[in-house]
């Protein structure tokens, strides 16, 4: 037992010392972060989703009286304070805001709120938390069309959901505005997307990203250019496309984006698993991506969120598809218990160079820290188990820690050290 604890402690120390590559980021840039006062009630992220069924939409910024905000939060905590989304918040308060009590309550919330307001308004705080506390090398961050990213903290990945809306006038207008030219044919649409992607590439972007499982199935099939041209023409003229036709045209663009990733050596990041409130969970099953992965064997697909709850399926996908990188983004704060199980199985199944061990998937640097804490603990725990139960050497465990948190990310996204 003592030997086990000593090994876990040693691995934890190693994980703290690694400058982590964050494989999936939505972190606010510093100017957005400092644009409003941050407090206990808006320094939040996913718990809002658990609370929605209890208190409705979060909307705490619209309430002036902090006491009223606390009454709402307390109502949510009485029934939802068990979820990992909330335990993650508490961890952040403990590590960064000197919070020492077991739970948030009537007697301590105001002190915590005051501390959050004070610390987060310090102009050096954002950088201090990101670089000194989290010890991040870089965050691979989602950027929208035309959005710049701060190179001190981020590498960009261009979001492409808009490419799946080109059957609508609004969708076409978005692309026309970006390029300042008409998108009046499938050919023009494809050329437009190619120009956007290659401009992003020249600007240093490392990949394209699709989160289409939020609004349609991940299941997509090849659709010929001839068929897609007819569909595009219908959407321009007599339109609108019926749902099956719209999906076919989207499928065509999904495959075309993979083609662009192949041509431009970009990583193709895809959201799988974990959805939001009322989300169509079965549509996010990563196994639905097999036709796409099969067709584009030279593209490096970076599949998110451990595919949870389809994590075991994603593990087998990773075993059989050498073009699939499995990314543990978001998963530690979804469920520490699931993370331990998933990581342990994946370490048996998948060549280690295709596992990305951390993706923060939150808006605030403080919440990255809490997520990192959960990730480090999980990884150290699982690697210790590998040594004590599953025939691993200590050297292999130390090597895996380095790869999961840093080296695999540097390699996949071709980032300079
Ligand atoms: Zn995300």
PDB file of N, CA, C and O and ligand atoms in Angstrom, residues 24-26 46 142 159 209 211 214 271 304-305 329-330 361-362, ligand 1:
ATOM      1  N   UNK A  24      -8.103  20.767 -26.288  1.00  0.00           N
ATOM      2  CA  UNK A  24      -9.404  21.290 -26.733  1.00  0.00           C
ATOM      3  C   UNK A  24      -9.842  22.425 -25.832  1.00  0.00           C
ATOM      4  O   UNK A  24     -10.207  22.214 -24.684  1.00  0.00           O
ATOM      5  N   UNK A  25      -9.801  23.635 -26.382  1.00  0.00           N
ATOM      6  CA  UNK A  25     -10.045  24.823 -25.554  1.00  0.00           C
ATOM      7  C   UNK A  25     -11.108  25.734 -26.131  1.00  0.00           C
ATOM      8  O   UNK A  25     -11.201  25.919 -27.355  1.00  0.00           O
ATOM      9  N   UNK A  26     -11.904  26.289 -25.222  1.00  0.00           N
ATOM     10  CA  UNK A  26     -12.852  27.375 -25.545  1.00  0.00           C
ATOM     11  C   UNK A  26     -12.572  28.562 -24.631  1.00  0.00           C
ATOM     12  O   UNK A  26     -13.469  29.346 -24.339  1.00  0.00           O
ATOM     13  N   UNK A  46     -20.368  24.253 -16.783  1.00  0.00           N
ATOM     14  CA  UNK A  46     -21.306  23.159 -17.075  1.00  0.00           C
ATOM     15  C   UNK A  46     -22.371  22.933 -16.011  1.00  0.00           C
ATOM     16  O   UNK A  46     -23.418  22.360 -16.296  1.00  0.00           O
ATOM     17  N   UNK A 142     -10.750  26.558 -30.288  1.00  0.00           N
ATOM     18  CA  UNK A 142     -11.752  26.783 -31.342  1.00  0.00           C
ATOM     19  C   UNK A 142     -11.809  28.249 -31.715  1.00  0.00           C
ATOM     20  O   UNK A 142     -11.925  29.101 -30.827  1.00  0.00           O
ATOM     21  N   UNK A 159     -13.539  26.499 -36.670  1.00  0.00           N
ATOM     22  CA  UNK A 159     -14.839  25.806 -36.564  1.00  0.00           C
ATOM     23  C   UNK A 159     -15.570  25.853 -37.890  1.00  0.00           C
ATOM     24  O   UNK A 159     -15.619  26.891 -38.536  1.00  0.00           O
ATOM     25  N   UNK A 209     -12.578  22.001 -37.140  1.00  0.00           N
ATOM     26  CA  UNK A 209     -13.384  21.342 -36.106  1.00  0.00           C
ATOM     27  C   UNK A 209     -14.841  21.313 -36.503  1.00  0.00           C
ATOM     28  O   UNK A 209     -15.369  22.297 -37.012  1.00  0.00           O
ATOM     29  N   UNK A 211     -18.616  20.337 -34.715  1.00  0.00           N
ATOM     30  CA  UNK A 211     -19.407  19.889 -33.558  1.00  0.00           C
ATOM     31  C   UNK A 211     -20.826  19.609 -34.033  1.00  0.00           C
ATOM     32  O   UNK A 211     -21.798  19.998 -33.401  1.00  0.00           O
ATOM     33  N   UNK A 214     -24.248  18.193 -32.298  1.00  0.00           N
ATOM     34  CA  UNK A 214     -25.211  19.004 -31.546  1.00  0.00           C
ATOM     35  C   UNK A 214     -26.499  19.267 -32.338  1.00  0.00           C
ATOM     36  O   UNK A 214     -27.506  19.631 -31.770  1.00  0.00           O
ATOM     37  N   UNK A 271     -16.470  16.604 -32.454  1.00  0.00           N
ATOM     38  CA  UNK A 271     -17.171  16.386 -31.188  1.00  0.00           C
ATOM     39  C   UNK A 271     -17.894  15.043 -31.254  1.00  0.00           C
ATOM     40  O   UNK A 271     -18.655  14.787 -32.184  1.00  0.00           O
ATOM     41  N   UNK A 304     -13.329  13.689 -29.798  1.00  0.00           N
ATOM     42  CA  UNK A 304     -13.420  14.320 -28.476  1.00  0.00           C
ATOM     43  C   UNK A 304     -14.259  13.586 -27.430  1.00  0.00           C
ATOM     44  O   UNK A 304     -15.108  12.760 -27.760  1.00  0.00           O
ATOM     45  N   UNK A 305     -14.030  14.053 -26.214  1.00  0.00           N
ATOM     46  CA  UNK A 305     -14.884  13.789 -25.045  1.00  0.00           C
ATOM     47  C   UNK A 305     -14.972  12.316 -24.708  1.00  0.00           C
ATOM     48  O   UNK A 305     -15.977  11.861 -24.179  1.00  0.00           O
ATOM     49  N   UNK A 329     -10.716  15.179 -23.747  1.00  0.00           N
ATOM     50  CA  UNK A 329     -11.294  16.495 -23.461  1.00  0.00           C
ATOM     51  C   UNK A 329     -12.609  16.348 -22.704  1.00  0.00           C
ATOM     52  O   UNK A 329     -13.405  15.462 -23.029  1.00  0.00           O
ATOM     53  N   UNK A 330     -12.784  17.189 -21.707  1.00  0.00           N
ATOM     54  CA  UNK A 330     -14.056  17.358 -20.983  1.00  0.00           C
ATOM     55  C   UNK A 330     -14.374  16.220 -20.002  1.00  0.00           C
ATOM     56  O   UNK A 330     -15.087  16.397 -19.022  1.00  0.00           O
ATOM     57  N   UNK A 361     -11.878  22.409 -22.284  1.00  0.00           N
ATOM     58  CA  UNK A 361     -13.274  22.554 -22.681  1.00  0.00           C
ATOM     59  C   UNK A 361     -14.101  23.453 -21.755  1.00  0.00           C
ATOM     60  O   UNK A 361     -15.281  23.186 -21.515  1.00  0.00           O
ATOM     61  N   UNK A 362     -13.478  24.494 -21.216  1.00  0.00           N
ATOM     62  CA  UNK A 362     -14.190  25.450 -20.345  1.00  0.00           C
ATOM     63  C   UNK A 362     -13.822  26.877 -20.771  1.00  0.00           C
ATOM     64  O   UNK A 362     -12.901  27.073 -21.547  1.00  0.00           O
TER      65      UNK A 362
HETATM   66 ZN1  LIG B   1     -15.801  21.831 -26.870  1.00  0.00          ZN
END
